[in-house]
XYZ file of C-alpha atoms in Angstrom:
678
model
C 132.786 88.116 108.340
C 135.609 86.655 106.746
C 135.095 83.040 107.620
C 135.308 82.762 103.390
C 138.161 84.629 102.447
C 141.293 83.473 102.249
C 144.570 84.381 105.018
C 145.930 85.902 102.019
C 143.019 88.166 100.945
C 143.264 88.719 105.372
C 145.878 89.952 105.015
C 145.502 92.272 102.093
C 142.814 93.803 104.361
C 145.296 94.627 107.040
C 147.760 96.496 104.758
C 144.972 98.067 104.041
C 143.945 99.576 107.265
C 148.387 100.438 107.062
C 148.312 102.219 104.154
C 145.348 104.730 105.504
C 147.019 105.218 108.708
C 149.799 106.683 106.868
C 147.403 108.994 105.530
C 146.392 109.696 108.989
C 142.363 108.422 107.443
C 141.813 106.682 110.331
C 138.113 105.763 107.265
C 139.746 102.751 105.347
C 138.308 103.740 101.831
C 138.177 101.031 98.620
C 141.503 103.189 97.049
C 143.534 102.164 100.099
C 142.376 98.166 99.435
C 143.524 99.018 95.837
C 147.058 100.174 96.679
C 147.266 96.999 99.142
C 146.709 94.852 96.798
C 149.153 96.397 93.908
C 151.768 95.715 97.130
C 150.706 92.076 97.655
C 153.810 89.833 95.477
C 152.990 88.311 92.601
C 149.007 89.264 92.691
C 146.471 89.696 89.517
C 146.355 93.207 90.284
C 150.843 93.706 90.470
C 151.054 91.755 87.416
C 148.304 93.451 85.768
C 149.263 96.856 86.006
C 152.640 96.449 86.103
C 152.450 95.330 82.781
C 150.516 97.977 81.772
C 153.618 100.086 83.220
C 152.122 101.607 86.421
C 153.706 101.842 89.223
C 152.644 102.751 93.199
C 153.265 106.286 92.934
C 151.296 106.412 90.212
C 148.093 105.267 92.553
C 149.381 108.069 95.594
C 148.967 110.542 92.559
C 145.473 110.086 91.491
C 144.596 109.427 95.143
C 145.900 112.162 96.278
C 144.149 114.484 92.799
C 140.295 113.286 94.135
C 138.991 114.888 97.104
C 137.677 113.031 99.457
C 135.643 114.948 102.823
C 135.597 111.901 106.030
C 134.693 112.540 109.495
C 137.784 110.714 111.051
C 137.413 109.489 113.916
C 140.982 109.417 116.100
C 141.646 105.719 117.051
C 138.596 104.140 115.542
C 139.529 101.996 112.228
C 136.255 101.786 110.289
C 134.962 100.906 106.894
C 133.469 103.054 104.054
C 129.888 101.442 103.153
C 131.968 100.555 99.334
C 134.676 98.952 101.357
C 132.139 97.235 102.509
C 130.129 96.232 98.991
C 133.350 95.639 97.516
C 133.822 93.148 100.216
C 130.470 91.560 99.899
C 131.004 91.233 95.725
C 133.702 89.643 96.141
C 131.951 86.986 98.474
C 129.360 86.534 95.845
C 132.235 86.300 93.165
C 133.518 83.901 94.739
C 130.547 81.431 95.136
C 129.353 81.920 91.030
C 133.371 80.929 90.177
C 132.848 77.617 92.662
C 135.564 78.830 94.920
C 135.282 77.228 98.454
C 137.489 80.823 99.701
C 137.841 84.430 98.140
C 141.356 85.039 97.258
C 142.338 88.339 95.649
C 141.487 87.104 92.445
C 138.106 87.974 93.397
C 139.415 91.340 95.461
C 140.293 93.107 92.566
C 137.847 91.580 89.857
C 135.490 93.111 92.109
C 137.161 96.509 92.213
C 136.924 96.604 88.340
C 132.924 95.833 88.506
C 131.830 98.101 91.110
C 131.422 101.751 89.618
C 130.877 103.735 92.249
C 134.053 103.774 94.546
C 136.774 105.484 94.965
C 139.143 103.013 93.566
C 137.654 102.517 89.970
C 137.952 106.359 89.764
C 141.131 105.752 90.804
C 141.699 103.479 87.772
C 139.938 105.525 85.359
C 141.985 108.373 85.529
C 145.267 106.102 84.699
C 146.345 105.110 81.510
C 144.187 101.578 81.298
C 141.609 100.206 79.551
C 139.292 98.770 82.291
C 137.000 96.643 80.157
C 140.429 94.752 79.273
C 141.726 94.377 82.511
C 138.250 92.313 83.294
C 138.158 90.353 80.275
C 141.665 89.142 81.249
C 141.230 88.792 83.888
C 138.361 86.224 83.714
C 140.129 84.247 80.329
C 143.175 83.574 82.560
C 141.179 82.783 85.422
C 138.821 80.572 83.542
C 135.699 81.913 84.724
C 132.004 82.607 83.100
C 131.059 85.472 85.532
C 128.355 87.558 83.186
C 126.725 84.416 81.880
C 125.918 82.725 85.600
C 124.690 86.835 86.226
C 122.239 86.183 83.302
C 121.257 82.429 83.654
C 120.628 83.364 79.938
C 120.481 78.976 79.676
C 118.157 78.934 82.403
C 115.321 81.013 81.044
C 115.867 80.132 77.081
C 113.106 77.235 76.811
C 110.681 78.932 79.266
C 108.703 81.367 76.929
C 106.466 82.578 79.564
C 109.539 83.788 81.599
C 110.241 87.566 80.837
C 114.064 88.863 82.404
C 113.042 91.479 84.026
C 117.366 92.748 84.610
C 118.499 91.872 81.413
C 116.140 95.099 79.804
C 117.652 96.926 83.093
C 120.664 95.656 82.001
C 119.670 97.191 77.947
C 118.007 100.500 79.334
C 114.700 99.586 78.336
C 113.046 100.933 81.803
C 111.817 104.562 83.672
C 114.010 104.712 86.377
C 111.788 104.186 89.550
C 111.267 107.742 91.352
C 110.739 107.956 95.195
C 109.333 104.737 96.947
C 112.749 104.220 99.273
C 110.934 102.882 102.161
C 108.874 100.052 99.836
C 112.038 99.495 98.526
C 113.902 99.099 101.956
C 110.487 96.675 102.941
C 111.056 94.653 100.224
C 115.085 94.148 100.170
C 114.569 92.795 104.032
C 111.951 90.673 103.589
C 113.489 88.599 100.695
C 116.895 88.528 102.914
C 114.330 86.367 105.365
C 115.020 82.728 106.690
C 111.060 82.030 106.334
C 108.673 83.040 104.346
C 110.706 85.349 101.785
C 107.599 86.322 99.804
C 106.049 89.560 98.884
C 102.487 91.177 97.330
C 102.210 94.816 96.207
C 98.385 95.674 96.510
C 97.311 98.679 95.326
C 94.838 100.593 92.939
C 95.634 99.928 88.671
C 98.316 102.582 87.971
C 99.830 103.442 91.021
C 102.903 101.712 90.322
C 103.054 98.316 91.496
C 105.048 96.690 88.867
C 107.172 99.753 88.641
C 108.549 99.230 91.703
C 109.098 95.722 90.543
C 111.660 97.055 88.213
C 112.564 99.724 90.143
C 114.635 96.994 92.866
C 115.627 95.288 89.769
C 117.842 98.584 88.239
C 118.822 98.636 92.780
C 120.373 95.568 92.477
C 121.725 95.872 88.948
C 123.207 99.192 90.069
C 124.815 97.791 93.401
C 125.962 94.896 91.658
C 124.361 92.274 93.626
C 123.742 88.933 92.524
C 120.119 88.844 92.061
C 118.094 88.509 89.093
C 114.671 89.088 88.601
C 112.613 87.224 86.356
C 108.386 87.446 85.353
C 106.311 84.983 84.920
C 102.798 84.832 82.860
C 100.292 83.219 83.986
C 98.667 83.769 80.424
C 101.734 82.519 78.448
C 102.264 79.957 80.230
C 98.516 78.462 79.817
C 99.192 79.185 76.200
C 99.580 75.375 74.413
C 98.617 73.020 76.874
C 96.685 70.987 74.989
C 96.830 67.307 76.578
C 96.401 66.787 80.423
C 99.821 67.325 82.687
C 101.342 69.632 80.244
C 100.559 72.484 82.102
C 101.888 70.430 84.877
C 105.183 69.988 83.870
C 105.259 73.590 82.760
C 105.552 75.191 85.877
C 107.474 72.001 87.388
C 109.897 72.486 85.464
C 110.486 76.068 85.999
C 110.260 75.180 89.726
C 112.902 72.621 89.346
C 114.912 75.715 87.895
C 114.795 78.215 90.049
C 114.357 76.326 93.564
C 116.956 76.844 96.708
C 118.584 79.547 93.475
C 118.665 82.825 96.421
C 119.957 84.916 93.544
C 117.172 84.415 91.668
C 113.519 86.295 92.152
C 110.019 85.668 90.653
C 107.390 88.414 89.928
C 104.160 87.294 89.582
C 101.789 90.530 88.499
C 98.044 89.957 88.033
C 99.063 87.056 90.901
C 95.400 86.446 91.883
C 95.031 84.795 87.935
C 97.099 81.631 90.074
C 93.744 80.810 91.805
C 91.959 78.033 89.954
C 94.424 78.333 86.898
C 95.101 75.811 84.802
C 93.066 72.996 87.726
C 91.210 71.633 84.345
C 88.814 68.600 86.313
C 90.804 68.142 89.390
C 91.772 70.981 92.402
C 95.607 71.274 91.317
C 95.983 74.385 90.169
C 99.086 76.878 90.183
C 98.827 78.131 93.655
C 98.439 74.820 94.837
C 101.077 73.820 93.399
C 103.596 76.632 94.496
C 102.075 76.639 98.050
C 104.712 74.075 99.310
C 107.515 76.337 97.828
C 106.588 79.319 99.275
C 106.591 77.758 102.798
C 109.886 75.800 102.941
C 111.992 79.280 101.643
C 113.115 77.448 98.212
C 111.235 80.464 95.992
C 111.921 84.046 96.606
C 108.756 85.895 95.210
C 107.246 88.979 94.534
C 103.087 89.602 93.959
C 101.069 92.023 92.457
C 97.313 92.766 92.826
C 94.927 95.074 93.059
C 92.591 95.720 96.355
C 89.821 93.908 95.035
C 91.398 91.476 94.073
C 93.215 90.666 97.121
C 90.010 90.080 99.169
C 88.406 88.558 96.494
C 90.871 85.482 96.015
C 94.047 85.493 97.944
C 92.684 86.679 101.174
C 89.924 84.190 101.146
C 92.532 81.255 100.695
C 94.235 81.586 104.252
C 97.036 79.267 103.414
C 98.557 81.203 100.309
C 98.005 84.432 102.000
C 100.253 83.032 105.467
C 103.100 82.581 102.832
C 102.753 86.502 101.280
C 103.856 89.573 103.633
C 101.686 92.569 101.994
C 102.797 95.366 101.222
C 100.535 98.594 100.333
C 100.844 100.516 97.793
C 99.546 104.032 98.264
C 98.825 106.783 95.500
C 101.563 109.015 95.083
C 100.434 112.645 96.125
C 100.426 115.268 93.562
C 103.528 116.719 94.347
C 105.022 113.065 94.230
C 103.317 112.633 90.787
C 105.115 116.267 89.933
C 108.650 115.213 91.066
C 107.534 111.993 89.290
C 107.320 113.514 85.923
C 109.853 115.791 85.963
C 112.582 113.380 86.445
C 111.257 111.103 83.576
C 110.423 113.709 81.431
C 113.854 112.914 79.615
C 112.900 110.119 78.024
C 109.138 110.544 76.635
C 111.781 114.142 74.489
C 114.098 111.792 73.644
C 111.416 109.358 72.091
C 108.918 111.431 70.478
C 112.144 114.183 69.839
C 109.636 117.507 71.100
C 110.600 119.789 74.336
C 108.536 119.472 77.476
C 108.730 122.914 78.977
C 109.387 122.365 82.926
C 106.406 124.542 83.115
C 104.264 122.387 81.814
C 104.354 119.888 84.123
C 102.457 121.145 87.369
C 99.842 122.330 85.008
C 99.652 118.893 83.215
C 99.558 117.100 86.848
C 96.768 119.155 88.383
C 94.917 119.100 85.731
C 94.443 115.931 85.066
C 94.210 115.638 88.885
C 90.487 116.963 88.792
C 89.383 115.933 84.939
C 89.877 112.873 85.076
C 88.834 110.642 87.709
C 88.589 107.356 88.797
C 92.463 106.727 87.432
C 95.166 107.399 89.363
C 98.562 109.105 90.101
C 101.285 108.844 88.283
C 99.496 106.380 85.895
C 97.174 108.683 84.509
C 99.409 111.530 84.770
C 102.474 110.084 82.486
C 99.311 108.525 80.065
C 98.246 112.234 79.185
C 102.453 113.508 79.158
C 102.956 110.470 76.446
C 99.739 111.548 74.222
C 100.295 115.106 74.514
C 103.735 114.110 73.210
C 102.340 112.077 70.648
C 100.365 115.075 69.357
C 102.318 117.297 69.058
C 104.851 115.195 66.975
C 102.637 114.090 64.505
C 101.328 117.517 63.965
C 104.743 119.239 63.393
C 105.278 121.206 67.055
C 108.291 121.470 68.035
C 106.529 121.008 72.233
C 103.809 120.605 73.679
C 101.830 123.579 75.427
C 98.907 124.237 77.514
C 96.460 124.467 75.018
C 98.007 121.166 73.302
C 97.377 119.398 77.401
C 94.147 120.616 76.917
C 93.232 119.341 74.470
C 94.313 116.066 75.062
C 92.655 116.109 78.538
C 88.862 116.474 76.427
C 89.851 114.301 74.422
C 89.804 111.568 77.276
C 86.609 113.220 78.758
C 85.732 113.048 75.798
C 84.201 116.497 76.228
C 83.794 118.036 72.877
C 80.904 119.537 71.673
C 79.075 120.708 68.669
C 76.284 123.561 67.539
C 73.694 121.612 68.175
C 74.731 121.192 71.405
C 74.545 125.031 71.934
C 71.421 125.420 70.369
C 69.726 122.776 72.818
C 71.809 124.616 75.830
C 69.465 127.643 75.208
C 66.756 125.616 76.744
C 68.174 125.740 80.063
C 69.259 128.924 80.295
C 70.405 127.567 83.757
C 73.113 125.484 82.885
C 75.191 127.718 81.099
C 77.522 128.180 83.869
C 78.269 124.045 84.631
C 78.345 123.642 80.749
C 81.446 125.945 80.775
C 82.738 124.987 83.661
C 82.904 120.908 82.618
C 83.732 121.998 78.759
C 86.788 124.252 79.934
C 87.958 122.068 83.424
C 87.430 125.053 85.335
C 86.842 123.743 88.494
C 88.877 123.388 91.783
C 87.100 120.819 93.539
C 85.774 117.539 92.798
C 82.126 118.106 92.843
C 79.455 116.834 90.715
C 79.005 119.082 87.264
C 75.857 120.164 88.312
C 72.541 118.288 90.539
C 68.698 119.622 89.888
C 65.965 118.743 91.794
C 62.681 117.767 90.250
C 59.244 118.209 91.596
C 55.302 117.465 89.767
C 56.959 115.678 87.235
C 56.219 112.450 85.221
C 57.696 110.048 83.239
C 57.705 111.830 79.807
C 58.611 114.800 81.297
C 61.410 113.651 82.707
C 62.625 111.420 80.012
C 62.619 114.481 77.429
C 65.190 116.183 80.455
C 67.115 113.267 80.933
C 67.838 112.628 77.147
C 68.387 116.764 76.710
C 70.980 117.049 79.140
C 72.645 114.107 78.280
C 73.207 115.496 74.493
C 74.528 118.375 75.962
C 76.705 117.031 78.585
C 77.855 114.102 75.654
C 77.370 111.569 77.874
C 76.352 107.992 76.497
C 72.317 107.039 76.678
C 74.048 103.494 78.865
C 75.678 106.262 80.973
C 71.876 106.430 83.112
C 71.956 104.958 86.713
C 68.377 104.888 88.292
C 67.571 104.203 91.388
C 64.531 104.580 92.918
C 64.836 105.238 96.624
C 61.243 103.690 97.916
C 64.089 100.339 98.115
C 65.595 101.806 100.661
C 63.319 102.686 103.169
C 66.432 101.068 105.318
C 69.519 102.075 106.721
C 71.687 98.699 106.042
C 70.341 98.687 102.107
C 72.798 101.861 101.824
C 75.211 98.150 101.144
C 73.240 98.356 97.400
C 75.497 101.588 96.804
C 78.803 101.111 97.966
C 78.763 96.954 98.699
C 79.577 95.562 101.344
C 83.273 94.729 103.255
C 85.260 92.633 102.259
C 84.345 88.866 103.394
C 80.643 89.543 103.695
C 77.531 88.841 101.175
C 77.755 91.612 98.230
C 80.869 92.320 99.046
C 81.727 91.825 94.478
C 78.287 92.721 93.565
C 78.721 95.122 90.252
C 75.649 96.760 90.419
C 76.050 99.021 93.063
C 77.070 102.925 92.658
C 80.600 103.040 92.973
C 81.059 99.966 90.720
C 78.469 101.774 87.919
C 80.192 105.120 88.330
C 83.978 103.478 87.947
C 82.931 101.937 84.692
C 80.792 105.304 83.710
C 82.865 108.449 85.149
C 80.699 110.553 82.991
C 77.373 109.606 83.976
C 74.001 110.787 84.577
C 72.292 109.157 87.977
C 68.576 109.519 88.260
C 67.380 109.381 92.454
C 63.396 108.625 92.583
C 61.418 109.709 95.612
C 64.126 110.911 97.513
C 61.837 111.914 100.285
C 61.346 108.337 100.956
C 64.995 107.303 101.732
C 67.052 106.236 105.010
C 68.316 109.226 106.271
C 72.286 107.168 106.590
C 71.456 107.493 102.467
C 70.525 110.941 103.013
C 73.329 111.768 104.434
C 75.612 108.954 102.219
C 74.126 111.894 99.106
C 74.642 115.330 100.782
C 78.052 114.314 101.242
C 78.782 113.363 97.761
C 77.376 116.454 96.452
C 79.699 118.667 99.609
C 83.160 116.412 98.779
C 82.468 115.322 95.258
C 83.138 111.424 95.918
C 82.683 108.193 98.416
C 84.843 106.006 99.341
C 83.542 102.197 99.545
C 83.674 99.702 102.022
C 86.547 98.332 100.134
C 88.739 101.523 100.890
C 88.466 103.123 97.423
C 87.821 106.369 97.159
C 84.794 106.831 94.020
C 84.649 110.519 92.748
C 81.733 111.749 90.801
C 83.145 114.751 89.366
C 82.129 114.229 86.500
C 78.607 113.357 87.084
C 75.106 114.392 86.525
C 73.066 113.875 89.578
C 68.757 114.435 88.865
C 66.513 114.256 91.992
C 62.589 113.231 91.586
C 60.595 114.201 94.912
C 56.915 113.724 95.057
C 55.571 116.262 97.635
C 52.401 115.345 100.197
C 49.581 115.862 98.181
C 47.062 115.828 101.251
C 49.181 118.935 102.823
C 48.314 120.604 99.653
C 45.622 119.427 98.856
C 43.592 119.569 95.138
C 40.329 122.010 94.246
C 36.731 121.268 92.765
C 35.547 122.292 90.293
C 33.462 124.990 92.209
C 36.728 126.401 93.731
C 38.611 125.863 90.378
C 36.087 128.408 88.988
C 35.385 131.561 91.355
C 39.178 131.574 91.966
C 40.662 131.505 88.193
C 42.605 134.279 87.054
C 43.297 135.709 90.035
C 47.209 134.205 90.249
C 48.162 137.114 88.167
C 46.617 139.735 91.060
C 48.016 137.154 94.160
C 51.561 137.799 95.767
C 54.384 135.441 93.569
C 55.712 132.456 95.271
C 59.423 132.227 94.869
C 62.044 129.857 95.416
C 62.444 131.925 98.706
C 58.860 131.109 100.172
C 59.179 127.091 98.730
C 62.540 126.086 100.842
C 61.028 127.641 104.248
C 60.430 125.250 105.759
C 64.357 123.748 104.998
C 67.359 124.416 107.303
C 69.500 127.131 106.243
C 72.470 124.203 105.415
C 69.998 122.985 103.235
C 69.657 126.006 101.228
C 73.126 126.792 101.039
C 73.639 123.323 99.332
C 70.793 124.466 96.665
C 72.684 124.283 93.283
C 69.356 124.702 90.954
C 65.913 123.353 91.659
C 62.978 123.360 88.595
C 59.595 122.851 87.733
C 58.235 121.319 84.615
C 55.025 121.636 83.935
C 53.485 119.938 80.647
C 51.004 122.225 77.845
C 50.487 121.453 74.523
C 51.937 118.403 74.407
C 55.416 120.406 75.821
C 57.543 120.221 79.027
C 58.229 123.669 80.184
C 61.189 124.813 82.794
C 61.285 127.505 84.999
C 63.900 128.437 87.610
C 61.683 129.250 90.201
C 58.284 130.711 90.431
C 58.809 134.268 89.487
C 59.433 132.945 85.724
C 56.697 130.871 85.818
C 54.051 134.236 86.594
C 55.799 136.097 84.058
C 55.104 133.388 81.066
C 51.790 133.498 82.186
C 51.576 136.687 82.281
C 54.028 137.479 78.749
C 51.898 134.209 76.933
C 48.789 134.151 78.619
C 49.579 130.714 78.999
C 45.289 129.501 80.898
C 46.510 125.901 80.453
C 49.518 126.440 82.279
C 47.697 128.842 84.766
C 44.813 126.662 85.290
C 47.250 123.204 85.860
C 49.355 125.832 88.472
C 46.352 127.077 90.085
C 44.722 123.552 90.500
C 48.434 122.918 92.554
C 49.395 125.587 95.131
C 45.883 128.185 96.171
C 45.377 127.045 98.768
C 41.474 128.579 99.728
C 41.853 128.716 103.006
C 44.256 131.504 103.836
C 43.144 133.180 100.006
C 46.713 132.129 98.796
C 49.283 130.608 96.653
C 51.388 128.741 99.355
C 53.262 125.457 99.688
C 53.187 123.485 102.237
C 55.241 120.704 103.402
C 55.552 117.402 105.779
C 58.448 118.600 108.112
C 59.395 114.759 108.838
C 60.556 115.053 104.860
C 63.325 114.469 103.194
C 65.084 116.536 100.633
C 68.351 116.150 99.115
C 70.024 119.880 97.488
C 73.512 120.718 95.946
C 75.769 124.036 96.635
C 75.146 127.098 94.478
């Protein structure tokens, strides 16, 4: 540890032991290093402080005023962590100033720069100006420490490089809350001998870039000799008109950062370095960087999503082995509440709006359920920022629950009009789902509603879908039609949730999960539900139970704002059609027969399936109008009230069994069904 310390510096450190023992202290703090420096003859500390009329007694008095609680172990002399930090900082300063050894000037300068140590507090309480001392010692020694640390002259000529450390110094970044384990892991990897490169993998919005910014804040707070810069691939390509311009740019940049351990290069969306800038050759950014990454000449942190990592990085073995992957998980609800509680002061200052503490848990809980297929903390921060902006523009003093609800509805486009209400009157069974959807009253991630339709033609079905789209304000293109006749094989499930990484179809954009990610508010129409494979039936039952499904890339896809409609064609042989003679014989007897109700209709389904049923409706087209009924009781009541002979004949034809002389429904036992929770 002391190999690079001069004999004078070693003597000062040993003398600090004696000062600590004189005060019955076995733990050596930075305050005793300050005393030892002051007692070093002709040291910079002694000369500068004596010029300001500071004596040893003044320093001792200030030390006694500071209450420091340390656990002593008699006979064992140890350093405090801050004492070691000061020694490390002094070692870094000696390197930056081109010195072969650490001298007393470096130790004194370190005490003036490490602001969270006891020695700095002692100096603060003395009648001196610390900034003037720093300026005086750097001028006398001829140091250019600050410029060396910022390395402004190094990156002035690179328009595609952004200095993150300078943003930290200007206090333009939000603080990083949590993620201590990830920061510790990154720090350990960056200090390795070989392969000092990290790639952060996580879904968009979980805070990968924020972790790098937090690392820059950590280094700056600890006064570490580290500089983090961001490499913008798009700006790197901009303006390269001639062959060789791009290669020259990246080569000049690499030459400026090679073998400089204090420089860390951050590349966001690092998958873009593959096949970028290659032109007619095979020389892209990735191939240019590989040698420097392998030899440890470059410290690099990359960030990408899970999909892009497996699509681009993982397939390039030579590139992926040079990075150590760190997976960044989405923060939990409690962690997100803690994050927003700690950063809300920055939004209050920017918008000049008060954010009550009780609004943060309310916002996070509602955002979790209402805004799906996006991730914490990004979606919660976006809603908080927009709510503050809305309150400011409407001259409100603070945000309220009402403001948060309005912003969430605006984000989801959950605003209805009077025409929607009039259309809703035609479908009474949708009223509770309408209220639940537009009021965000939900305790689960289940779909808005699901409906099983039977005995419908295309015109009736299209009419119903158009009405549903209008009532719930869903765009026309947000309709996914899946004919389950094409999903009779179990392996066809890959067309719904995708294939595993590395297999054919992994990047298929036409899967159900990709569609729901693109259109969170959508209608999913499942045709011929009875013909699909058993595992696909189970998949849809899981969606209805939990409200989400995991694709084979381990992404959770939520169906919370979807409406699922299934159509089913019963086995006509089991029901039968009557000829004209039988029809005339039994015509008109419907109203006298036992009413067919929903329970009888579902008598051959399991209790589990019946408990999942949300709504079952039947369509009949009479007089060019589509009539919608919730159960058979409604049908009979409609016939009695309106004397609808056309509907009576149609119902009679479909459901009357002349052998049993009653209206019954028989189903094939192997028939597969699809239901929803009440």
